Coordinates of C-alpha atoms and ligand atoms in Angstrom, one line a residue:
Chain A
M1485 CA -79.3 -46.9 -17.7
S1486 CA -78.0 -47.4 -21.2
Q1487 CA -80.4 -49.3 -23.8
K1488 CA -78.3 -51.9 -24.3
F1489 CA -80.8 -53.7 -26.6
R1490 CA -81.1 -50.5 -28.6
I1491 CA -79.4 -50.7 -32.2
E1492 CA -78.2 -47.8 -34.4
N1493 CA -80.3 -46.1 -37.2
V1494 CA -83.1 -48.5 -37.2
G1495 CA -86.7 -47.9 -36.6
L1496 CA -89.4 -45.2 -36.8
I1497 CA -88.7 -43.5 -33.1
N1498 CA -87.4 -39.8 -32.8
R1499 CA -83.6 -40.3 -31.3
D1500 CA -83.4 -36.4 -30.8
K1501 CA -85.8 -36.6 -28.2
K1502 CA -84.7 -38.8 -25.0
L1503 CA -87.6 -39.7 -22.4
S1504 CA -86.8 -40.7 -19.0
F1505 CA -89.6 -42.8 -17.2
K1506 CA -89.7 -45.0 -14.1
F1507 CA -90.8 -48.9 -14.2
N1508 CA -91.0 -50.5 -10.4
G1509 CA -89.3 -47.5 -8.8
K1510 CA -86.2 -47.7 -11.2
T1511 CA -85.2 -44.8 -13.9
Y1512 CA -84.8 -45.6 -17.5
Y1513 CA -84.4 -43.9 -20.9
G1514 CA -86.1 -44.5 -24.1
Y1515 CA -87.3 -42.4 -27.0
E1516 CA -89.9 -40.5 -28.5
G1517 CA -92.1 -43.1 -30.5
D1518 CA -91.3 -45.8 -28.4
T1519 CA -94.1 -47.8 -26.3
L1520 CA -93.3 -48.6 -22.8
A1521 CA -92.9 -51.9 -24.2
S1522 CA -90.1 -51.3 -26.5
A1523 CA -88.5 -48.8 -23.9
L1524 CA -88.5 -51.2 -21.5
I1525 CA -86.9 -54.3 -23.7
A1526 CA -84.7 -52.0 -25.1
N1527 CA -83.0 -51.4 -21.4
G1528 CA -83.0 -55.4 -21.3
V1529 CA -85.8 -55.7 -18.9
H1530 CA -88.0 -58.6 -19.8
L1531 CA -89.9 -59.5 -16.4
V1532 CA -93.1 -57.3 -16.2
G1533 CA -95.6 -59.3 -14.4
R1534 CA -96.9 -62.5 -12.6
S1535 CA -99.6 -64.7 -14.0
F1536 CA -102.9 -64.7 -12.0
K1537 CA -103.1 -67.9 -10.1
Y1538 CA -99.5 -69.4 -9.8
H1539 CA -97.7 -66.2 -10.2
R1540 CA -95.2 -67.6 -12.8
P1541 CA -93.1 -64.6 -14.3
R1542 CA -94.6 -62.8 -17.2
G1543 CA -92.5 -60.9 -20.1
F1544 CA -93.9 -59.8 -23.2
F1545 CA -95.5 -61.9 -25.8
G1546 CA -96.8 -59.3 -28.7
A1547 CA -96.5 -55.8 -29.8
G1548 CA -99.5 -54.6 -29.6
V1549 CA -103.6 -55.0 -28.6
D1550 CA -103.0 -58.7 -28.5
E1551 CA -100.5 -58.6 -25.7
P1552 CA -102.0 -61.1 -22.9
Y1553 CA -99.1 -60.3 -20.4
A1554 CA -97.4 -57.1 -19.7
I1555 CA -100.3 -55.4 -17.8
V1556 CA -99.0 -52.6 -15.7
Q1557 CA -100.2 -49.9 -13.4
L1558 CA -100.0 -46.4 -15.0
Y1559 CA -99.3 -43.1 -12.8
R1560 CA -99.8 -40.2 -15.2
N1561 CA -100.0 -36.7 -13.8
G1562 CA -101.2 -37.3 -10.3
E1563 CA -103.5 -40.0 -11.5
T1564 CA -103.3 -43.7 -11.5
E1565 CA -105.0 -46.3 -14.2
P1566 CA -104.9 -49.9 -13.7
N1567 CA -104.4 -52.9 -16.4
I1568 CA -102.9 -50.7 -19.4
K1569 CA -100.8 -53.0 -21.7
A1570 CA -97.4 -51.9 -21.8
T1571 CA -97.4 -52.6 -25.5
E1572 CA -99.7 -50.2 -26.3
Q1573 CA -99.0 -47.1 -23.6
E1574 CA -96.5 -44.8 -25.7
L1575 CA -93.8 -43.4 -23.7
F1576 CA -93.7 -39.9 -22.5
E1577 CA -91.4 -38.0 -20.3
G1578 CA -91.9 -38.8 -16.6
L1579 CA -94.1 -41.9 -17.1
E1580 CA -94.4 -44.0 -14.2
A1581 CA -95.5 -47.7 -14.2
K1582 CA -95.4 -50.7 -11.8
S1583 CA -96.0 -54.2 -12.2
V1584 CA -99.4 -55.9 -11.2
N1585 CA -100.0 -59.0 -9.4
C1586 CA -96.9 -59.5 -7.5
W1587 CA -96.1 -58.6 -3.7
P1588 CA -93.9 -57.6 -2.3
S1589 CA -92.0 -57.1 -5.8
V1590 CA -92.2 -58.4 -9.3
N1591 CA -88.6 -60.4 -8.5
F1592 CA -89.7 -61.8 -5.2
D1593 CA -93.3 -62.7 -5.3
I1594 CA -94.4 -64.7 -2.0
G1595 CA -97.4 -65.9 -4.5
A1596 CA -94.9 -67.8 -6.6
I1597 CA -94.7 -70.5 -3.8
N1598 CA -98.2 -71.5 -5.3
N1599 CA -96.2 -72.7 -8.6
F1600 CA -94.6 -75.1 -6.5
L1601 CA -97.4 -76.2 -4.4
K1602 CA -99.9 -76.1 -7.5
I1603 CA -100.6 -80.2 -7.1
F1604 CA -102.1 -79.1 -3.9
L1605 CA -104.1 -76.4 -5.1
P1606 CA -106.8 -77.8 -7.1
A1607 CA -109.5 -75.5 -9.1
G1608 CA -111.4 -73.6 -6.3
F1609 CA -109.2 -73.9 -3.4
Y1610 CA -109.4 -70.4 -2.6
Y1611 CA -113.1 -70.3 -2.3
K1612 CA -113.4 -73.5 -0.3
T1613 CA -110.4 -72.8 1.9
F1614 CA -110.9 -69.3 3.0
M1615 CA -114.5 -70.0 4.3
W1616 CA -114.3 -70.5 7.9
P1617 CA -114.1 -69.2 10.5
K1618 CA -116.8 -67.0 8.8
S1619 CA -115.6 -63.9 10.9
F1620 CA -112.0 -64.3 9.7
W1621 CA -113.3 -63.3 6.3
Y1622 CA -113.3 -59.7 6.6
W1623 CA -110.2 -58.9 8.6
I1624 CA -107.8 -61.8 7.8
Y1625 CA -108.6 -63.8 4.2
E1626 CA -109.9 -61.1 1.9
P1627 CA -107.4 -58.5 2.4
F1628 CA -104.6 -60.9 2.2
I1629 CA -106.0 -62.5 -1.1
R1630 CA -106.4 -59.3 -2.5
K1631 CA -103.1 -58.1 -1.8
A1632 CA -101.6 -61.7 -3.3
A1633 CA -103.9 -62.0 -6.0
G1634 CA -105.4 -58.8 -7.2
L1635 CA -104.6 -57.4 -10.8
G1636 CA -104.3 -53.3 -10.7
V1637 CA -105.9 -51.2 -8.5
A1638 CA -108.5 -48.7 -9.3
S1639 CA -108.1 -44.9 -8.3
I1640 CA -110.4 -43.5 -5.4
K1641 CA -110.1 -40.2 -6.4
H1642 CA -112.3 -38.1 -8.4
D1643 CA -111.2 -38.4 -12.4
K1644 CA -110.6 -34.6 -13.2
E1645 CA -110.3 -35.6 -16.9
R1646 CA -113.1 -35.1 -19.4
Y1647 CA -114.6 -37.4 -21.8
E1648 CA -116.2 -36.4 -25.1
H1649 CA -118.7 -38.2 -27.0
K1650 CA -119.5 -37.3 -30.6
Y1651 CA -121.9 -38.6 -33.4
E1652 CA -120.7 -39.0 -36.9
Y1653 CA -122.0 -40.5 -40.1
C1654 CA -120.0 -41.2 -43.4
D1655 CA -120.6 -43.3 -46.6
L1656 CA -117.4 -45.6 -45.9
L1657 CA -116.0 -46.5 -42.5
I1658 CA -112.6 -48.2 -43.0
A1659 CA -111.4 -50.1 -39.9
G1660 CA -107.3 -50.7 -40.3
S1661 CA -104.9 -48.8 -42.0
G1662 CA -102.8 -51.5 -43.5
P1663 CA -102.5 -52.3 -47.4
S1664 CA -106.0 -53.0 -47.7
G1665 CA -107.5 -50.1 -45.7
L1666 CA -105.4 -47.6 -47.5
A1667 CA -105.8 -48.7 -51.0
S1668 CA -109.7 -48.8 -50.4
A1669 CA -109.7 -45.3 -48.6
Y1670 CA -107.7 -43.8 -51.5
A1671 CA -109.8 -45.5 -54.2
A1672 CA -113.3 -44.3 -52.4
A1673 CA -111.9 -40.8 -51.4
N1674 CA -111.1 -40.0 -55.4
N1675 CA -114.7 -40.7 -56.1
G1676 CA -115.8 -38.3 -53.1
A1677 CA -117.4 -40.5 -50.7
K1678 CA -117.3 -38.9 -47.2
I1679 CA -114.6 -41.6 -45.3
I1680 CA -113.4 -42.2 -41.9
L1681 CA -110.4 -44.2 -41.5
A1682 CA -109.6 -45.5 -38.1
E1683 CA -106.4 -47.0 -37.0
D1684 CA -105.8 -47.9 -33.4
K1685 CA -102.0 -47.8 -33.6
P1686 CA -100.4 -44.4 -33.3
R1687 CA -98.7 -45.1 -36.8
F1688 CA -100.4 -45.5 -40.0
G1689 CA -99.5 -48.4 -42.0
G1690 CA -100.0 -51.7 -40.4
S1691 CA -97.8 -54.7 -41.9
L1692 CA -96.2 -52.3 -44.3
L1693 CA -94.5 -51.0 -41.2
T1694 CA -92.7 -54.2 -40.8
S1695 CA -92.9 -55.8 -43.9
D1696 CA -89.7 -55.2 -46.5
V1697 CA -91.9 -55.2 -49.6
N1698 CA -92.1 -52.7 -52.5
I1699 CA -95.2 -50.9 -54.1
G1700 CA -94.3 -49.6 -57.3
N1701 CA -91.3 -47.9 -57.0
Q1702 CA -91.5 -47.2 -53.2
S1703 CA -91.1 -49.2 -50.3
G1704 CA -94.4 -50.2 -48.4
K1705 CA -93.9 -47.8 -45.8
D1706 CA -93.1 -44.5 -47.9
W1707 CA -95.9 -45.5 -50.0
A1708 CA -98.4 -45.8 -46.9
D1709 CA -97.2 -42.2 -45.7
G1710 CA -98.0 -40.9 -49.3
I1711 CA -101.4 -42.2 -49.4
I1712 CA -101.8 -41.0 -45.4
A1713 CA -100.5 -37.5 -46.5
E1714 CA -102.7 -37.2 -49.8
L1715 CA -106.0 -38.5 -47.6
K1716 CA -105.5 -35.9 -45.0
T1717 CA -105.6 -33.1 -47.3
M1718 CA -109.2 -34.3 -48.9
P1719 CA -112.0 -32.6 -47.2
N1720 CA -114.2 -35.7 -47.3
V1721 CA -111.9 -37.6 -45.6
V1722 CA -111.3 -37.9 -41.6
V1723 CA -108.0 -40.1 -40.7
K1724 CA -107.9 -40.7 -37.3
N1725 CA -104.8 -42.8 -35.5
R1726 CA -105.1 -43.8 -31.7
S1727 CA -108.6 -45.0 -32.6
Q1728 CA -110.0 -48.2 -32.2
I1729 CA -113.5 -49.3 -33.6
F1730 CA -114.7 -51.7 -30.8
G1731 CA -118.1 -52.6 -31.5
Y1732 CA -120.6 -53.1 -34.5
Y1733 CA -124.1 -52.6 -33.4
D1734 CA -127.6 -52.5 -35.8
H1735 CA -127.9 -50.7 -38.7
N1736 CA -124.6 -50.0 -39.1
M1737 CA -123.8 -48.3 -36.0
L1738 CA -119.9 -48.4 -34.9
V1739 CA -118.4 -47.2 -31.9
M1740 CA -114.8 -45.9 -32.0
S1741 CA -112.5 -45.0 -29.0
E1742 CA -110.1 -42.2 -29.6
N1743 CA -107.2 -41.8 -27.4
V1744 CA -106.4 -38.1 -27.3
S1745 CA -104.3 -37.5 -24.3
D1746 CA -103.1 -40.5 -23.1
H1747 CA -99.8 -40.4 -25.0
L1748 CA -99.1 -37.3 -23.6
P1749 CA -97.6 -36.3 -20.2
K1750 CA -100.4 -34.3 -19.2
T1751 CA -104.0 -33.6 -21.1
K1752 CA -104.1 -30.5 -22.8
K1753 CA -106.2 -27.8 -21.9
Y1754 CA -109.8 -27.7 -23.0
H1755 CA -109.1 -31.1 -24.4
P1756 CA -110.5 -34.7 -23.4
N1757 CA -108.7 -37.4 -22.3
K1758 CA -110.6 -39.9 -24.6
R1759 CA -113.4 -39.2 -27.1
L1760 CA -116.1 -41.8 -27.9
W1761 CA -117.3 -41.8 -31.5
Y1762 CA -120.9 -43.2 -32.4
I1763 CA -120.5 -43.6 -36.3
R1764 CA -123.3 -44.5 -38.5
A1765 CA -121.7 -45.8 -41.7
K1766 CA -123.5 -46.5 -44.9
Q1767 CA -120.7 -49.4 -45.6
V1768 CA -118.1 -50.5 -43.3
L1769 CA -114.9 -51.9 -44.9
I1770 CA -113.2 -54.1 -42.2
S1771 CA -109.5 -54.4 -43.1
S1772 CA -108.2 -55.1 -39.5
G1773 CA -105.7 -57.3 -40.4
S1774 CA -104.3 -60.7 -38.5
I1775 CA -102.5 -61.6 -35.4
E1776 CA -99.7 -64.4 -35.4
R1777 CA -100.5 -67.6 -33.5
P1778 CA -98.6 -69.0 -30.8
I1779 CA -97.3 -72.6 -30.6
V1780 CA -97.7 -74.8 -27.7
F1781 CA -94.6 -76.3 -26.0
G1782 CA -93.4 -76.6 -22.4
N1783 CA -92.9 -73.1 -20.2
N1784 CA -94.0 -71.1 -23.1
D1785 CA -95.2 -68.7 -20.5
T1786 CA -91.7 -67.8 -19.9
P1787 CA -90.4 -64.2 -20.7
G1788 CA -88.6 -64.2 -23.6
V1789 CA -90.7 -66.2 -25.6
M1790 CA -92.7 -64.1 -28.1
L1791 CA -94.2 -63.7 -31.3
S1792 CA -92.1 -63.8 -34.2
S1793 CA -93.9 -61.0 -35.4
A1794 CA -93.7 -58.8 -32.4
A1795 CA -89.6 -59.4 -32.3
K1796 CA -89.8 -58.2 -36.0
E1797 CA -91.9 -54.7 -35.1
Y1798 CA -89.6 -54.3 -32.1
L1799 CA -86.7 -54.4 -34.6
K1800 CA -88.3 -52.7 -37.6
V1801 CA -90.4 -49.9 -35.7
Y1802 CA -88.4 -49.3 -32.6
G1803 CA -84.8 -50.7 -33.4
V1804 CA -85.0 -52.8 -30.6
L1805 CA -83.5 -56.5 -30.2
V1806 CA -85.6 -59.0 -28.4
G1807 CA -82.5 -60.8 -27.7
R1808 CA -78.9 -61.4 -29.2
N1809 CA -79.0 -64.9 -29.2
P1810 CA -82.7 -65.7 -30.8
L1811 CA -84.2 -69.0 -31.8
V1812 CA -87.0 -68.8 -34.2
F1813 CA -89.5 -71.6 -33.9
T1814 CA -91.9 -71.6 -37.0
N1815 CA -94.5 -73.8 -39.1
N1816 CA -94.5 -71.4 -41.7
D1817 CA -92.8 -68.9 -44.1
S1818 CA -93.2 -65.9 -41.5
G1819 CA -90.7 -66.9 -38.9
Y1820 CA -88.0 -66.6 -42.0
E1821 CA -88.9 -62.8 -42.1
T1822 CA -88.1 -62.1 -38.5
A1823 CA -84.8 -64.2 -38.8
I1824 CA -83.8 -62.5 -41.7
E1825 CA -84.4 -58.7 -39.9
F1826 CA -82.3 -60.1 -37.0
K1827 CA -79.1 -61.7 -39.3
K1828 CA -79.4 -58.1 -41.2
H1829 CA -78.8 -56.5 -38.2
G1830 CA -75.9 -58.3 -36.7
V1831 CA -77.5 -61.1 -35.1
D1832 CA -77.5 -64.9 -36.0
P1833 CA -80.4 -66.5 -35.3
I1834 CA -81.4 -70.6 -35.3
V1835 CA -84.5 -71.3 -37.2
L1836 CA -86.6 -74.8 -36.3
D1837 CA -88.9 -75.3 -39.0
S1838 CA -91.4 -78.4 -38.2
R1839 CA -91.8 -78.8 -41.9
K1840 CA -89.5 -81.2 -43.3
N1841 CA -88.6 -79.9 -46.8
P1842 CA -90.3 -76.3 -47.3
E1843 CA -89.2 -74.4 -50.3
S1844 CA -89.8 -71.0 -51.1
E1845 CA -88.2 -67.8 -52.2
I1846 CA -87.7 -66.2 -48.8
I1847 CA -86.4 -69.8 -47.5
S1848 CA -83.7 -69.2 -50.2
E1849 CA -83.0 -65.8 -49.2
A1850 CA -82.4 -67.0 -45.4
K1851 CA -80.1 -69.7 -46.7
N1852 CA -78.2 -67.3 -49.1
L1853 CA -77.6 -65.1 -45.9
G1854 CA -76.1 -68.2 -44.1
I1855 CA -78.8 -68.6 -41.4
S1856 CA -78.6 -71.9 -39.7
I1857 CA -82.1 -74.0 -40.3
K1858 CA -83.1 -76.9 -39.1
N1859 CA -85.9 -78.6 -40.5
S1860 CA -88.1 -81.0 -39.1
Y1861 CA -87.6 -79.5 -35.6
V1862 CA -89.3 -78.4 -32.7
V1863 CA -89.2 -76.8 -29.6
V1864 CA -90.0 -78.9 -26.9
A1865 CA -89.6 -76.5 -23.9
A1866 CA -88.1 -73.4 -22.9
Q1867 CA -85.7 -73.2 -20.1
G1868 CA -85.0 -70.6 -17.7
Y1869 CA -87.4 -69.1 -14.9
K1870 CA -87.3 -65.3 -14.9
K1871 CA -86.0 -65.2 -18.6
V1872 CA -85.3 -67.9 -21.3
K1873 CA -81.8 -69.2 -20.8
S1874 CA -82.0 -72.2 -23.4
A1875 CA -84.3 -74.4 -25.2
D1876 CA -84.9 -78.1 -25.2
I1877 CA -85.5 -79.1 -28.9
A1878 CA -85.7 -82.3 -30.9
S1879 CA -86.5 -83.5 -34.6
I1880 CA -90.1 -84.6 -35.2
S1881 CA -91.3 -87.4 -37.2
D1882 CA -93.0 -86.9 -40.6
D1883 CA -96.3 -87.9 -38.8
K1884 CA -95.7 -85.3 -36.1
K1885 CA -96.0 -88.2 -33.7
Q1886 CA -92.5 -89.1 -32.8
L1887 CA -90.1 -86.8 -31.2
G1888 CA -86.4 -87.6 -31.8
K1889 CA -83.4 -87.1 -29.1
M1890 CA -83.6 -84.1 -27.0
E1891 CA -80.8 -81.3 -27.4
N1892 CA -80.4 -78.2 -25.4
V1893 CA -79.5 -75.2 -27.1
K1894 CA -78.5 -71.7 -25.4
C1895 CA -80.8 -68.7 -26.5
D1896 CA -82.1 -65.8 -24.9
C1897 CA -85.3 -65.5 -26.6
I1898 CA -87.7 -67.9 -28.6
C1899 CA -89.9 -66.2 -31.4
V1900 CA -92.9 -68.3 -32.3
S1901 CA -94.5 -68.3 -35.7
G1902 CA -97.9 -70.7 -35.6
F1903 CA -99.3 -68.9 -38.8
W1904 CA -102.0 -66.0 -38.7
T1905 CA -105.6 -65.6 -37.4
P1906 CA -107.4 -63.2 -39.1
T1907 CA -109.1 -60.4 -36.9
I1908 CA -112.8 -61.2 -37.8
H1909 CA -114.5 -59.8 -34.3
L1910 CA -115.9 -56.8 -36.0
A1911 CA -117.5 -58.9 -38.7
S1912 CA -118.6 -61.3 -36.2
Q1913 CA -120.3 -58.7 -33.9
S1914 CA -122.3 -57.3 -37.2
G1915 CA -124.1 -60.7 -37.1
N1916 CA -121.8 -62.3 -40.0
K1917 CA -121.6 -66.1 -39.2
T1918 CA -117.9 -67.4 -39.8
K1919 CA -116.5 -69.9 -41.9
F1920 CA -113.8 -72.2 -41.7
K1921 CA -111.0 -71.8 -44.4
E1922 CA -109.3 -74.7 -44.8
E1923 CA -106.0 -73.6 -46.6
I1924 CA -105.2 -71.6 -43.7
D1925 CA -106.9 -73.5 -41.0
A1926 CA -108.9 -70.5 -39.5
F1927 CA -112.2 -68.6 -39.6
V1928 CA -113.2 -65.8 -42.0
P1929 CA -116.1 -63.8 -42.5
G1930 CA -118.8 -65.5 -44.3
Q1931 CA -122.0 -64.0 -45.5
S1932 CA -122.2 -60.4 -45.0
K1933 CA -125.0 -59.6 -42.6
Q1934 CA -125.4 -55.7 -42.7
S1935 CA -123.5 -53.6 -45.4
E1936 CA -120.0 -54.7 -44.2
I1937 CA -117.2 -56.1 -46.3
T1938 CA -114.1 -57.8 -44.7
L1939 CA -111.0 -57.7 -46.8
G1940 CA -106.9 -58.5 -46.8
A1941 CA -105.5 -60.5 -44.0
A1942 CA -108.8 -60.3 -42.0
N1943 CA -110.4 -62.0 -44.7
G1944 CA -107.7 -64.8 -44.9
V1945 CA -106.0 -63.1 -47.9
F1946 CA -102.1 -62.9 -47.1
S1947 CA -101.0 -62.0 -50.7
L1948 CA -99.9 -58.2 -50.8
E1949 CA -100.6 -58.2 -54.2
E1950 CA -104.1 -59.4 -54.1
T1951 CA -104.8 -57.5 -51.0
L1952 CA -104.1 -54.4 -53.0
K1953 CA -106.0 -55.3 -55.9
T1954 CA -109.2 -56.4 -54.2
S1955 CA -109.3 -53.3 -51.9
F1956 CA -108.9 -50.9 -54.5
A1957 CA -111.5 -52.5 -56.5
A1958 CA -114.1 -52.4 -53.3
G1959 CA -113.0 -49.0 -52.4
S1960 CA -114.1 -47.9 -55.8
E1961 CA -116.9 -50.1 -55.9
L1962 CA -118.5 -49.2 -52.7
S1963 CA -118.1 -45.4 -53.0
K1964 CA -120.0 -45.7 -56.2
K1965 CA -122.9 -47.2 -54.6
N1966 CA -123.4 -44.2 -52.7
N1967 CA -123.5 -41.5 -55.2
Chain B
M567 CA -128.5 -48.7 -32.4
L568 CA -131.4 -48.7 -34.7
Y569 CA -131.7 -46.1 -37.3
I570 CA -135.6 -45.3 -37.8
K571 CA -137.1 -43.1 -40.6
C572 CA -139.5 -40.5 -38.9
P573 CA -142.3 -39.8 -41.5
H574 CA -141.8 -36.2 -40.2
C575 CA -138.1 -35.8 -39.9
G576 CA -136.1 -38.5 -41.7
M577 CA -133.8 -40.8 -40.6
R578 CA -132.7 -40.3 -36.9
P579 CA -131.2 -42.6 -34.3
Q580 CA -133.1 -44.7 -31.9
T581 CA -131.9 -42.5 -28.9
E582 CA -134.3 -39.7 -30.2
F583 CA -137.3 -42.0 -29.8
S584 CA -138.9 -43.9 -27.0
Y585 CA -140.8 -46.9 -27.3
G586 CA -144.5 -47.0 -27.1
G587 CA -145.5 -50.6 -27.3
D588 CA -147.6 -52.7 -29.7
A589 CA -149.5 -50.7 -32.5
T590 CA -152.5 -53.4 -33.2
V591 CA -154.3 -53.0 -29.6
K592 CA -157.8 -51.8 -30.2
R593 CA -159.5 -49.9 -27.5
P594 CA -162.7 -51.5 -26.7
E595 CA -165.9 -49.6 -28.2
L596 CA -167.4 -47.1 -26.0
N597 CA -170.9 -47.4 -25.0
K598 CA -171.0 -51.3 -24.9
E599 CA -170.6 -53.7 -22.2
I600 CA -167.2 -54.6 -22.0
S601 CA -166.3 -57.6 -19.7
D602 CA -163.2 -57.5 -17.3
H603 CA -161.6 -60.1 -19.5
E604 CA -161.6 -57.6 -22.7
W605 CA -160.3 -54.7 -20.6
D606 CA -157.8 -57.0 -19.0
D607 CA -156.4 -58.0 -22.4
F608 CA -156.5 -54.4 -23.6
V609 CA -154.6 -52.9 -20.7
Y610 CA -152.4 -55.5 -19.9
N611 CA -152.0 -58.8 -22.1
R612 CA -149.7 -58.6 -25.1
K613 CA -148.1 -61.3 -27.3
S614 CA -144.5 -61.3 -27.3
L615 CA -143.8 -62.0 -31.1
R616 CA -140.6 -63.0 -32.8
G617 CA -140.6 -61.4 -36.3
K618 CA -142.7 -58.9 -38.1
H619 CA -144.5 -56.4 -35.6
L620 CA -146.0 -53.3 -35.7
E621 CA -145.1 -51.0 -32.9
L622 CA -145.7 -47.3 -31.9
W623 CA -142.8 -45.0 -31.1
Q624 CA -142.8 -41.4 -30.3
H625 CA -139.9 -39.0 -31.6
I626 CA -139.3 -37.6 -28.1
S627 CA -136.5 -35.6 -28.9
G628 CA -137.3 -34.4 -32.5
C629 CA -140.9 -33.6 -33.6
R630 CA -142.6 -35.3 -30.5
Q631 CA -145.0 -36.9 -33.0
W632 CA -146.2 -40.5 -32.5
I633 CA -145.5 -42.9 -35.5
K634 CA -145.7 -46.6 -36.3
V635 CA -142.8 -48.7 -37.2
E636 CA -142.9 -51.9 -38.6
R637 CA -139.8 -53.9 -37.3
D638 CA -138.7 -57.6 -36.8
T639 CA -138.1 -58.1 -33.2
A640 CA -135.6 -60.8 -34.0
T641 CA -133.4 -59.0 -36.5
H642 CA -134.2 -55.3 -35.8
E643 CA -134.8 -54.9 -39.4
I644 CA -137.2 -52.0 -40.1
F645 CA -139.5 -52.6 -43.0
K646 CA -141.5 -49.3 -43.3
T647 CA -143.0 -46.7 -40.9
F648 CA -145.8 -44.6 -41.0
K649 CA -147.7 -41.5 -39.6
A650 CA -149.5 -42.3 -36.3
D651 CA -152.9 -41.8 -38.3
E652 CA -152.2 -43.9 -41.2
E653 CA -154.2 -47.0 -41.7
V654 CA -151.5 -50.1 -41.8
A655 CA -153.0 -53.1 -44.0
Ligands
ZN3395 ZN1 -139.9 -36.9 -36.3

């Protein structure tokens, strides 16, 4: 199988190392540095699963931890693990994965009949119908329902892997290695503070990996690489990738899960599979960024509908096109970044912008590149069952209440951008009551409850310049507090 | 997870301690006629306070000393810790 949707000379993957893997029994190829999701999309595979109740086809919607659909059963070194996100699982030689929640196969799924019978299947149908006679439950109903409805299958074998626990303390714990995390870590590290910088993805840099920005005279990515390289040489700094801070407890105690081995075909001798860190931090700096919002329209769960930021990440990080005939549906400027990336790589996107007359630098750039833009237009519904084939679009009135005449345009993917939602879970867990920020229509952290501060996109600040400035100042300030 | 300052050892995580209950309970005086009601209060009856509370903890995985901890039961804020024999105003 060739990787039809991979484009040359783009991305951060290692093209010298080709990896083979199996999905639903079929062999495909990808490269070192791929995720299972990016490798599948490179091979043109978009159908990865089925929804829970109606068994509707499911594809990829995000490119990381935000993925709601692409959940697989993973097989690695004779073990199996259920409910792994394909967008988070890094590819390794010999990886095997299967779709969950479909039977007998993802292409022909008996449960999908529910999709057509749904008016007869009210909420609670399963509980009410499969009750009588009682003796049927154990032998007939339950095994059938489990097979037809279940998600992944847990392993019943003894787990041979080792899992480590580790206690650590620091002056400043930084969650997220985007521009905000890096700037604050750099400032604080140079003041001699003991720092832990945690990044949940394999690569450091956050949004800098996918945005076309310059910091000083360097590209954003080169700047990030330079800072990470320098931080790694400093004895007072611990830099961790594949490590997700997932809990914020009392008295500034945080818990981090470090993925040590799951990106390798086999755990190395004397290495744990995962390591759980209990970190007591004097100060916590939350720079967890933001997640793009979807937009609601008919059939927006069809494979091929995805976040525009995810489409951009597949292109810029993995050199993968999510489609050759993309439609970008946006209500803000972010969608244009994705459209421009498509255009730069020889693909002609159509942009639908729900705004009437938006003006900005990036929109002018898109226009200059000759990208076709339809203002005051929205997607009404996606068409296509197992993959987007076209979209019903219509103009929308200024008060957003009236739709114009419906048209149908051919496309093979719809990239949606409904603006950004700050990732504020950690701040909330610390006891911080959130507040609503009108300008961005989103919640941001309010008054700090513990010794914690949230910066950058996680705090609703989307300007790179301001993020760098405030983060650098905060890192410097916080590290002085401790000395 | 709480961070408790043992007066003997310094700041230690909660997992090193075990909880010992209300530190303000006084044992009824010896050599005195004591009613069942008084015994009952001493042995069983405790207020479940919301707010500042003086309690006993034992630094079981450390110096093994009993200590007193003044803690807010709602916010988990720890105001001060004392040695077991210290009088707390
Ligand atoms: Zn002690």
